Structures are given as C-alpha cells and as structure tokens.
Amino acid sequence: MKSFTYSGSPARIVFGSGRSNDVASSVEALGCKQALVLATPHQKSDAEALSERLGALSVGVFSGAVMHTPVEVTEMALKVVAETGADCVVSLGGGSTTGLGKAIAYRTDLPQVVIPTTYAGSEVTPILGQTEGGRKTTVRNASILPEVVIYDPDLTLGLPVGMSVTSGLNAMAHAVEGLYAQDRNPVSTLMALDGLRAFKDSLPVLVNSPEDTDARAEALYGAWLCGTVLGTVGMALHHKICHTLGGSFDTPHAETHAVMLPYTAAFNAEAAEQELAAAAELFGGSIDGGLWDFANSIGAPLSLKEFGLVEADLDRAADIAVENPYWNPRPIDRTSIRTLLQNAWEGVRPD
C-alpha cells in the first residue's frame, strides 16, 4: 500500500431524526451559557424559535448571514457578539450561516454548534471562505472547525427541491475533487465514494417525493461524508473556479458548484482517470457526461448564463482563476480555463 497521512476530524457529530432538540445539551456540554443564534434573513423566524427553545441559554439572534461570507457582515455580527457577551454561536441553516459562524470563531475562538438545513457540507471543515473587495479567499485553521454538528433530517423536509438539488451537487463536488486530491488517503476515498453513492440514490427520490424521510436522511448522510472529505484533503480547480465566480461575480454558491461540476470533472477526467474510475462507474461509466446527465435528470441548472453571468465576464473570470491556482492533476493555463468557462456558460454537454 502506498504511504499516506490521515487526520480525523475532532468534531462531535450528532445524527438522527429529532436530534436538533439536543441543542441545549450540546451548548451546555461545551461549558457555554450565552449562545448567539445565527441565521440568514430568510430563516430569521426559525432562528427566533430556536432561541426561544434555548431559553436562558440564548442571548439573541443575528439574522444577517449572506452568501460568500462578506467581511463587512462578519464585522456587524462581531459587534453583536460583543454587545451580548455571547460565549458561543449556534448556526442554523446552510453554508451562508455556517460560514458566518466560522468567521466569528476564526476571530474570537468561540465554540460553534451547527445545525445544517441544507446539504452544503461545510459544517465539518476547518475551512473558511470569505469575501472582501470583490475577491473570495480561503483560510484553513483549527479554530474554524465547529465543535458540534447536529444533523436532523426533519429540518430538511422543508428544503425546496431546487435547493436540495443544487446543495447536493455542491457537496458532491467536494467528493469528486477529493478523489484526485494530492493528499488523498484510503479513508477519504471511501468516504467520497459513499457520499457520491448516497446522493446518487437520494436526490432523484427527493425530486419526486420531497417528503421522503429516508431519502432526506440519506442525503444528509451524504452531506456529512462529502463535507468531511472537503475538510480532510485539499481541493483543486473546481473550487478555485467556483470561488472566483462567487467572490468576484456574486454568482449563487450552490448553483455555481452544480453547474461547474461536470465541466471540471471533464477537464480532469483523463489526468485522473484511475482515481475517478470508481466514481465514473456510479454514473454510467463516464464521470463528465455521466454527471451532466445526472444533473439534467434531477432538474439542476446546466449553464452559468442561467443565473445572470454575462459572456463578457468570462475573460476576467479566466484571468482571476489562473492567479495563484490551486494544485490540480492536469496543468492549467488561461486558454484552457477560458474554454472550460465558455462551455459551462453555454451549458453544452461535456464528452
């Protein structure tokens, strides 16, 4: 066997129907008594209900989380942390809320309890992506990893089908890139493949039966696996491009990952053929066209132009994407990335 290094995540994972009712005990187990509940404006009422359930353990709600974790929003939240004397944060929601909690923890080292309501997977990583001055950058630090993650499938029953699809594909992108990561290991590969399998099985069911509790649980299980892969090994071209598009052009996070996944997989398909072989079998023997067909079958967005990116922006996007590039199994250059972006913008099926 080849040599490898594996470091397991120290986060405590609580999984199961109704387990979000354990949030108070999770806060107390951390030795905390003054939790600030975080959410997006859309989930403000849910956050307020959670705050009420926490009772004396809650010091209030900050519901200003937004996509791509702008530094200015983090600074607003930090003022609330200081004013309320919060000694931990409870993040309820998807990647936007989780990102804000991580940004606060990175600056204050406050403990985090995360209750995901989407399949983003970022809740189990020590990675923070934040945006400042039109550029999205990433930071990896032990203080960023949430201490407790509570996965309650019941909380995902109301997740709209479209968001379920794009959120799931977002998580799948972590697994695909984990398969050919420079620092991959046998454990991360097993988790990546089972995460992809979980989404392949569950997302088509959710599209037709959004209230299917077993499928919801399977998708959330896949999110945990794929997110753990993201936090364990390094990412490559796919994540660099998505960070470029989201941070510099404000494209929607999950939708961007969903569109780009078949194209970045196609870009690396030959260079990482052996590493991607098992995943390709899951999708009909083709990692690129197979992923595109899967996304198409579950109603995912298929082109960048569907959410407002204009063709004139592709040149600048290519320039930014090749600046300080992530490691990638296939060498990248500006011309090849510009072609990749053009194909993704048009939505043509990769072969």
Short mmCIF file of C-alpha atoms in Angstrom, two decimals:
data_model
loop_
_atom_site.label_atom_id
_atom_site.label_comp_id
_atom_site.label_asym_id
_atom_site.label_seq_id
_atom_site.Cartn_x
_atom_site.Cartn_y
_atom_site.Cartn_z
CA MET A 1 0.00 0.00 0.00
CA LYS A 2 1.21 3.50 -0.76
CA SER A 3 2.14 5.70 2.17
CA PHE A 4 -0.40 8.27 3.32
CA THR A 5 -1.29 10.58 6.19
CA TYR A 6 -4.76 10.72 7.71
CA SER A 7 -6.02 13.16 10.35
CA GLY A 8 -9.56 12.59 11.61
CA SER A 9 -11.91 15.46 12.40
CA PRO A 10 -12.36 16.09 16.15
CA ALA A 11 -15.87 17.48 15.67
CA ARG A 12 -18.71 15.77 17.54
CA ILE A 13 -21.38 14.56 15.12
CA VAL A 14 -24.97 14.10 16.33
CA PHE A 15 -27.15 12.45 13.68
CA GLY A 16 -30.79 11.44 13.64
CA SER A 17 -34.43 12.46 13.40
CA GLY A 18 -35.35 14.94 16.14
CA ARG A 19 -31.77 15.35 17.35
CA SER A 20 -31.94 19.13 16.93
CA ASN A 21 -33.87 19.06 20.21
CA ASP A 22 -30.50 18.27 21.82
CA VAL A 23 -29.05 21.68 21.05
CA ALA A 24 -29.33 22.95 24.63
CA SER A 25 -27.42 19.99 26.00
CA SER A 26 -24.79 20.48 23.31
CA VAL A 27 -24.33 24.11 24.33
CA GLU A 28 -24.05 23.13 28.00
CA ALA A 29 -21.61 20.32 27.20
CA LEU A 30 -19.30 22.95 25.74
CA GLY A 31 -19.43 24.80 29.06
CA CYS A 32 -21.32 27.69 27.48
CA LYS A 33 -24.23 29.69 28.88
CA GLN A 34 -24.77 32.56 26.41
CA ALA A 35 -25.39 31.39 22.85
CA LEU A 36 -25.96 33.74 19.93
CA VAL A 37 -28.14 32.10 17.28
CA LEU A 38 -27.12 32.86 13.67
CA ALA A 39 -29.26 32.67 10.53
CA THR A 40 -29.99 34.28 7.18
CA PRO A 41 -32.84 36.79 6.88
CA HIS A 42 -34.89 34.04 5.24
CA GLN A 43 -34.59 31.80 8.30
CA LYS A 44 -34.97 34.52 10.93
CA SER A 45 -38.24 33.13 12.30
CA ASP A 46 -36.72 29.64 12.65
CA ALA A 47 -33.74 31.12 14.47
CA GLU A 48 -36.03 33.05 16.81
CA ALA A 49 -37.96 29.86 17.58
CA LEU A 50 -34.67 28.08 18.33
CA SER A 51 -33.61 30.96 20.56
CA GLU A 52 -36.86 30.63 22.50
CA ARG A 53 -36.29 26.90 22.97
CA LEU A 54 -32.84 27.61 24.33
CA GLY A 55 -34.39 29.97 26.88
CA ALA A 56 -31.86 31.42 29.30
CA LEU A 57 -29.03 29.85 27.26
CA SER A 58 -29.68 32.28 24.38
CA VAL A 59 -28.64 35.93 24.25
CA GLY A 60 -30.49 36.59 20.99
CA VAL A 61 -30.41 36.23 17.21
CA PHE A 62 -28.28 37.69 14.44
CA SER A 63 -30.02 37.00 11.12
CA GLY A 64 -27.78 38.82 8.68
CA ALA A 65 -25.80 35.92 7.21
CA VAL A 66 -25.42 36.06 3.41
CA MET A 67 -23.64 34.13 0.66
CA HIS A 68 -19.86 34.18 0.33
CA THR A 69 -19.37 35.49 3.91
CA PRO A 70 -18.58 39.17 3.25
CA VAL A 71 -16.14 40.56 5.82
CA GLU A 72 -18.40 43.55 6.45
CA VAL A 73 -21.23 41.27 7.59
CA THR A 74 -18.85 39.41 9.89
CA GLU A 75 -17.85 42.72 11.44
CA MET A 76 -21.51 43.55 12.08
CA ALA A 77 -22.01 40.19 13.75
CA LEU A 78 -18.91 40.65 15.89
CA LYS A 79 -20.40 43.83 17.32
CA VAL A 80 -23.47 41.85 18.36
CA VAL A 81 -21.24 39.19 19.91
CA ALA A 82 -19.50 41.87 21.97
CA GLU A 83 -22.75 43.64 22.95
CA THR A 84 -24.48 40.45 24.09
CA GLY A 85 -21.48 38.82 25.74
CA ALA A 86 -22.05 35.65 23.72
CA ASP A 87 -19.74 32.78 24.67
CA CYS A 88 -20.67 30.55 21.69
CA VAL A 89 -22.62 30.64 18.44
CA VAL A 90 -25.36 28.32 17.20
CA SER A 91 -25.55 28.38 13.40
CA LEU A 92 -28.90 27.31 11.96
CA GLY A 93 -29.12 26.98 8.18
CA GLY A 94 -26.94 26.33 5.16
CA GLY A 95 -23.48 27.33 4.03
CA SER A 96 -24.05 31.07 4.43
CA THR A 97 -24.88 30.79 8.12
CA THR A 98 -22.20 28.19 8.75
CA GLY A 99 -19.68 30.49 7.06
CA LEU A 100 -20.59 33.39 9.32
CA GLY A 101 -20.23 31.22 12.42
CA LYS A 102 -16.81 30.09 11.22
CA ALA A 103 -15.75 33.67 10.52
CA ILE A 104 -16.72 34.66 14.06
CA ALA A 105 -14.91 31.66 15.54
CA TYR A 106 -11.78 32.38 13.50
CA ARG A 107 -11.60 35.86 15.01
CA THR A 108 -12.73 35.07 18.55
CA ASP A 109 -12.19 31.30 19.05
CA LEU A 110 -15.78 31.00 20.29
CA PRO A 111 -17.18 27.44 20.20
CA GLN A 112 -19.71 26.60 17.49
CA VAL A 113 -22.76 24.38 17.33
CA VAL A 114 -24.02 23.98 13.76
CA ILE A 115 -27.45 22.70 12.74
CA PRO A 116 -27.39 22.30 8.93
CA THR A 117 -30.63 22.59 6.98
CA THR A 118 -29.05 22.05 3.55
CA TYR A 119 -26.50 19.61 2.13
CA ALA A 120 -23.57 22.03 1.77
CA GLY A 121 -21.19 20.01 3.95
CA SER A 122 -19.03 22.96 5.01
CA GLU A 123 -20.04 22.48 8.64
CA VAL A 124 -17.45 19.71 9.09
CA THR A 125 -14.43 21.54 7.68
CA PRO A 126 -11.76 23.79 9.22
CA ILE A 127 -12.00 25.96 6.10
CA LEU A 128 -13.42 29.48 5.87
CA GLY A 129 -14.20 31.13 2.54
CA GLN A 130 -14.78 34.86 2.88
CA THR A 131 -15.14 37.78 0.50
CA GLU A 132 -13.55 41.20 0.71
CA GLY A 133 -13.04 43.76 -2.03
CA GLY A 134 -14.63 41.54 -4.66
CA ARG A 135 -12.26 38.62 -4.06
CA LYS A 136 -13.02 35.37 -2.24
CA THR A 137 -10.18 33.86 -0.27
CA THR A 138 -9.94 30.77 1.89
CA VAL A 139 -8.35 30.20 5.27
CA ARG A 140 -7.70 26.86 6.98
CA ASN A 141 -7.33 26.87 10.76
CA ALA A 142 -8.23 24.53 13.61
CA SER A 143 -10.30 27.25 15.29
CA ILE A 144 -12.64 27.34 12.26
CA LEU A 145 -13.88 23.76 12.68
CA PRO A 146 -17.22 23.65 14.56
CA GLU A 147 -17.14 21.69 17.80
CA VAL A 148 -20.59 20.12 17.39
CA VAL A 149 -22.70 19.41 14.29
CA ILE A 150 -26.29 18.28 14.73
CA TYR A 151 -27.75 16.58 11.65
CA ASP A 152 -31.53 16.34 11.92
CA PRO A 153 -33.17 15.13 8.68
CA ASP A 154 -36.50 16.52 9.88
CA LEU A 155 -35.17 20.05 9.39
CA THR A 156 -34.52 19.39 5.71
CA LEU A 157 -38.08 18.31 4.89
CA GLY A 158 -38.99 21.89 4.01
CA LEU A 159 -35.92 22.45 1.84
CA PRO A 160 -37.23 23.29 -1.65
CA VAL A 161 -36.50 20.71 -4.32
CA GLY A 162 -34.37 23.08 -6.37
CA MET A 163 -32.22 23.99 -3.40
CA SER A 164 -31.96 20.33 -2.39
CA VAL A 165 -30.63 19.50 -5.86
CA THR A 166 -28.05 22.29 -6.08
CA SER A 167 -26.98 21.86 -2.46
CA GLY A 168 -26.46 18.14 -3.04
CA LEU A 169 -24.41 18.71 -6.18
CA ASN A 170 -22.36 21.27 -4.26
CA ALA A 171 -21.49 18.59 -1.71
CA MET A 172 -20.78 16.04 -4.45
CA ALA A 173 -18.15 18.40 -5.87
CA HIS A 174 -16.19 18.06 -2.62
CA ALA A 175 -16.14 14.29 -3.04
CA VAL A 176 -15.17 14.32 -6.71
CA GLU A 177 -12.21 16.61 -6.07
CA GLY A 178 -11.29 14.59 -3.01
CA LEU A 179 -10.83 11.51 -5.17
CA TYR A 180 -7.90 13.04 -7.04
CA ALA A 181 -6.61 15.33 -4.27
CA GLN A 182 -2.85 15.48 -3.94
CA ASP A 183 -3.10 14.44 -0.26
CA ARG A 184 -5.91 11.90 -0.63
CA ASN A 185 -5.86 8.77 1.52
CA PRO A 186 -7.80 5.47 1.65
CA VAL A 187 -10.27 6.77 4.24
CA SER A 188 -11.10 9.97 2.37
CA THR A 189 -11.57 7.97 -0.83
CA LEU A 190 -14.00 5.56 0.84
CA MET A 191 -15.98 8.48 2.27
CA ALA A 192 -16.02 10.30 -1.06
CA LEU A 193 -17.35 7.30 -2.96
CA ASP A 194 -20.05 6.51 -0.40
CA GLY A 195 -21.02 10.17 -0.29
CA LEU A 196 -21.47 10.21 -4.07
CA ARG A 197 -23.44 6.98 -3.87
CA ALA A 198 -25.71 8.43 -1.17
CA PHE A 199 -26.59 11.44 -3.32
CA LYS A 200 -26.98 9.40 -6.49
CA ASP A 201 -29.54 7.27 -4.66
CA SER A 202 -31.34 10.02 -2.73
CA LEU A 203 -31.59 13.10 -4.95
CA PRO A 204 -33.79 11.51 -7.66
CA VAL A 205 -36.15 10.30 -4.92
CA LEU A 206 -36.32 13.78 -3.38
CA VAL A 207 -37.20 15.34 -6.71
CA ASN A 208 -40.29 13.15 -6.97
CA SER A 209 -41.07 12.78 -3.25
CA PRO A 210 -39.71 15.76 -1.28
CA GLU A 211 -41.24 14.46 1.97
CA ASP A 212 -39.50 11.08 1.79
CA THR A 213 -37.80 10.97 5.18
CA ASP A 214 -35.47 8.09 4.31
CA ALA A 215 -34.19 9.91 1.23
CA ARG A 216 -33.73 13.11 3.24
CA ALA A 217 -31.70 11.22 5.83
CA GLU A 218 -29.59 9.56 3.13
CA ALA A 219 -28.86 12.92 1.50
CA LEU A 220 -27.85 14.42 4.84
CA TYR A 221 -25.61 11.42 5.45
CA GLY A 222 -24.02 12.09 2.04
CA ALA A 223 -23.53 15.73 3.00
CA TRP A 224 -21.63 14.70 6.12
CA LEU A 225 -19.38 12.34 4.16
CA CYS A 226 -18.66 14.77 1.33
CA GLY A 227 -18.12 17.66 3.73
CA THR A 228 -15.71 15.60 5.78
CA VAL A 229 -13.72 14.88 2.62
CA LEU A 230 -13.57 18.62 1.93
CA GLY A 231 -12.16 19.19 5.40
CA THR A 232 -9.66 16.32 5.19
CA VAL A 233 -7.89 16.82 1.86
CA GLY A 234 -7.07 19.70 -0.47
CA MET A 235 -9.34 20.83 -3.28
CA ALA A 236 -8.39 21.68 -6.87
CA LEU A 237 -9.58 23.51 -9.99
CA HIS A 238 -13.31 23.14 -9.38
CA HIS A 239 -13.23 25.01 -6.09
CA LYS A 240 -10.86 27.66 -7.42
CA ILE A 241 -13.27 28.46 -10.26
CA CYS A 242 -16.32 28.46 -8.01
CA HIS A 243 -14.60 30.79 -5.55
CA THR A 244 -13.69 33.05 -8.45
CA LEU A 245 -17.24 33.19 -9.82
CA GLY A 246 -18.87 33.59 -6.42
CA GLY A 247 -16.45 36.06 -4.90
CA SER A 248 -15.88 38.27 -7.93
CA PHE A 249 -19.18 37.98 -9.81
CA ASP A 250 -21.59 37.18 -6.94
CA THR A 251 -22.97 34.06 -8.59
CA PRO A 252 -25.10 31.88 -6.26
CA HIS A 253 -22.90 29.46 -4.33
CA ALA A 254 -24.62 26.08 -4.65
CA GLU A 255 -25.85 26.72 -8.18
CA THR A 256 -22.34 27.61 -9.32
CA HIS A 257 -20.95 24.35 -7.94
CA ALA A 258 -23.82 22.43 -9.54
CA VAL A 259 -23.18 23.87 -12.99
CA MET A 260 -19.38 23.63 -12.88
CA LEU A 261 -19.06 20.07 -11.56
CA PRO A 262 -19.46 18.17 -14.87
CA TYR A 263 -17.08 20.57 -16.66
CA THR A 264 -14.29 20.50 -14.09
CA ALA A 265 -14.64 16.71 -13.88
CA ALA A 266 -14.32 16.55 -17.67
CA PHE A 267 -11.23 18.76 -17.54
CA ASN A 268 -9.51 16.33 -15.16
CA ALA A 269 -11.06 13.07 -16.44
CA GLU A 270 -8.02 11.88 -18.38
CA ALA A 271 -5.34 13.10 -15.99
CA ALA A 272 -7.12 11.45 -13.03
CA GLU A 273 -8.69 8.53 -14.90
CA GLN A 274 -7.61 5.90 -12.38
CA GLU A 275 -8.65 7.94 -9.35
CA LEU A 276 -12.08 8.71 -10.85
CA ALA A 277 -12.78 5.22 -12.22
CA ALA A 278 -14.99 4.03 -9.35
CA ALA A 279 -16.99 7.27 -9.38
CA ALA A 280 -17.41 7.04 -13.15
CA GLU A 281 -18.98 3.60 -12.71
CA LEU A 282 -21.60 5.14 -10.42
CA PHE A 283 -22.65 7.45 -13.25
CA GLY A 284 -22.79 5.08 -16.19
CA GLY A 285 -19.09 4.78 -16.88
CA SER A 286 -18.47 8.47 -17.62
CA ILE A 287 -17.55 10.94 -14.90
CA ASP A 288 -18.13 14.02 -17.06
CA GLY A 289 -21.09 13.20 -19.31
CA GLY A 290 -22.47 10.96 -16.59
CA LEU A 291 -22.50 13.78 -14.06
CA TRP A 292 -24.09 16.13 -16.61
CA ASP A 293 -26.80 13.56 -17.38
CA PHE A 294 -27.43 13.04 -13.68
CA ALA A 295 -27.72 16.78 -13.07
CA ASN A 296 -30.03 17.13 -16.04
CA SER A 297 -32.24 14.25 -14.84
CA ILE A 298 -32.87 15.91 -11.48
CA GLY A 299 -33.55 19.37 -12.88
CA ALA A 300 -30.30 21.09 -11.89
CA PRO A 301 -29.16 24.29 -13.62
CA LEU A 302 -26.86 23.42 -16.51
CA SER A 303 -25.30 26.71 -17.58
CA LEU A 304 -23.71 29.76 -15.97
CA LYS A 305 -25.86 32.12 -18.01
CA GLU A 306 -28.96 30.78 -16.25
CA PHE A 307 -28.22 32.93 -13.22
CA GLY A 308 -27.03 36.12 -14.83
CA LEU A 309 -23.34 35.75 -15.60
CA VAL A 310 -22.75 37.52 -18.90
CA GLU A 311 -20.40 36.23 -21.57
CA ALA A 312 -18.30 39.37 -21.37
CA ASP A 313 -17.30 38.41 -17.81
CA LEU A 314 -15.69 35.14 -18.84
CA ASP A 315 -12.36 36.70 -19.86
CA ARG A 316 -11.90 38.34 -16.47
CA ALA A 317 -13.05 35.18 -14.70
CA ALA A 318 -10.41 33.16 -16.53
CA ASP A 319 -7.72 35.68 -15.59
CA ILE A 320 -8.65 35.53 -11.89
CA ALA A 321 -8.95 31.73 -11.87
CA VAL A 322 -5.34 31.23 -13.02
CA GLU A 323 -3.95 33.66 -10.44
CA ASN A 324 -2.44 31.68 -7.55
CA PRO A 325 -4.08 28.48 -8.80
CA TYR A 326 -4.84 25.52 -6.56
CA TRP A 327 -2.96 22.31 -7.23
CA ASN A 328 -4.66 20.32 -9.99
CA PRO A 329 -3.95 16.90 -11.55
CA ARG A 330 -3.94 18.44 -15.03
CA PRO A 331 -1.86 21.58 -15.58
CA ILE A 332 -3.96 24.66 -16.21
CA ASP A 333 -3.46 27.64 -18.45
CA ARG A 334 -5.52 30.68 -19.24
CA THR A 335 -6.71 29.43 -22.64
CA SER A 336 -7.98 26.07 -21.38
CA ILE A 337 -9.79 27.68 -18.45
CA ARG A 338 -11.42 30.24 -20.74
CA THR A 339 -12.66 27.40 -22.95
CA LEU A 340 -13.95 25.48 -19.92
CA LEU A 341 -15.86 28.56 -18.73
CA GLN A 342 -17.32 29.13 -22.20
CA ASN A 343 -18.67 25.58 -22.29
CA ALA A 344 -20.13 25.93 -18.82
CA TRP A 345 -21.67 29.28 -19.74
CA GLU A 346 -23.35 27.77 -22.78
CA GLY A 347 -24.33 24.56 -20.97
CA VAL A 348 -23.14 22.15 -23.65
CA ARG A 349 -22.87 18.53 -22.53
CA PRO A 350 -19.19 17.57 -21.93
CA ASP A 351 -17.98 14.44 -23.70
#
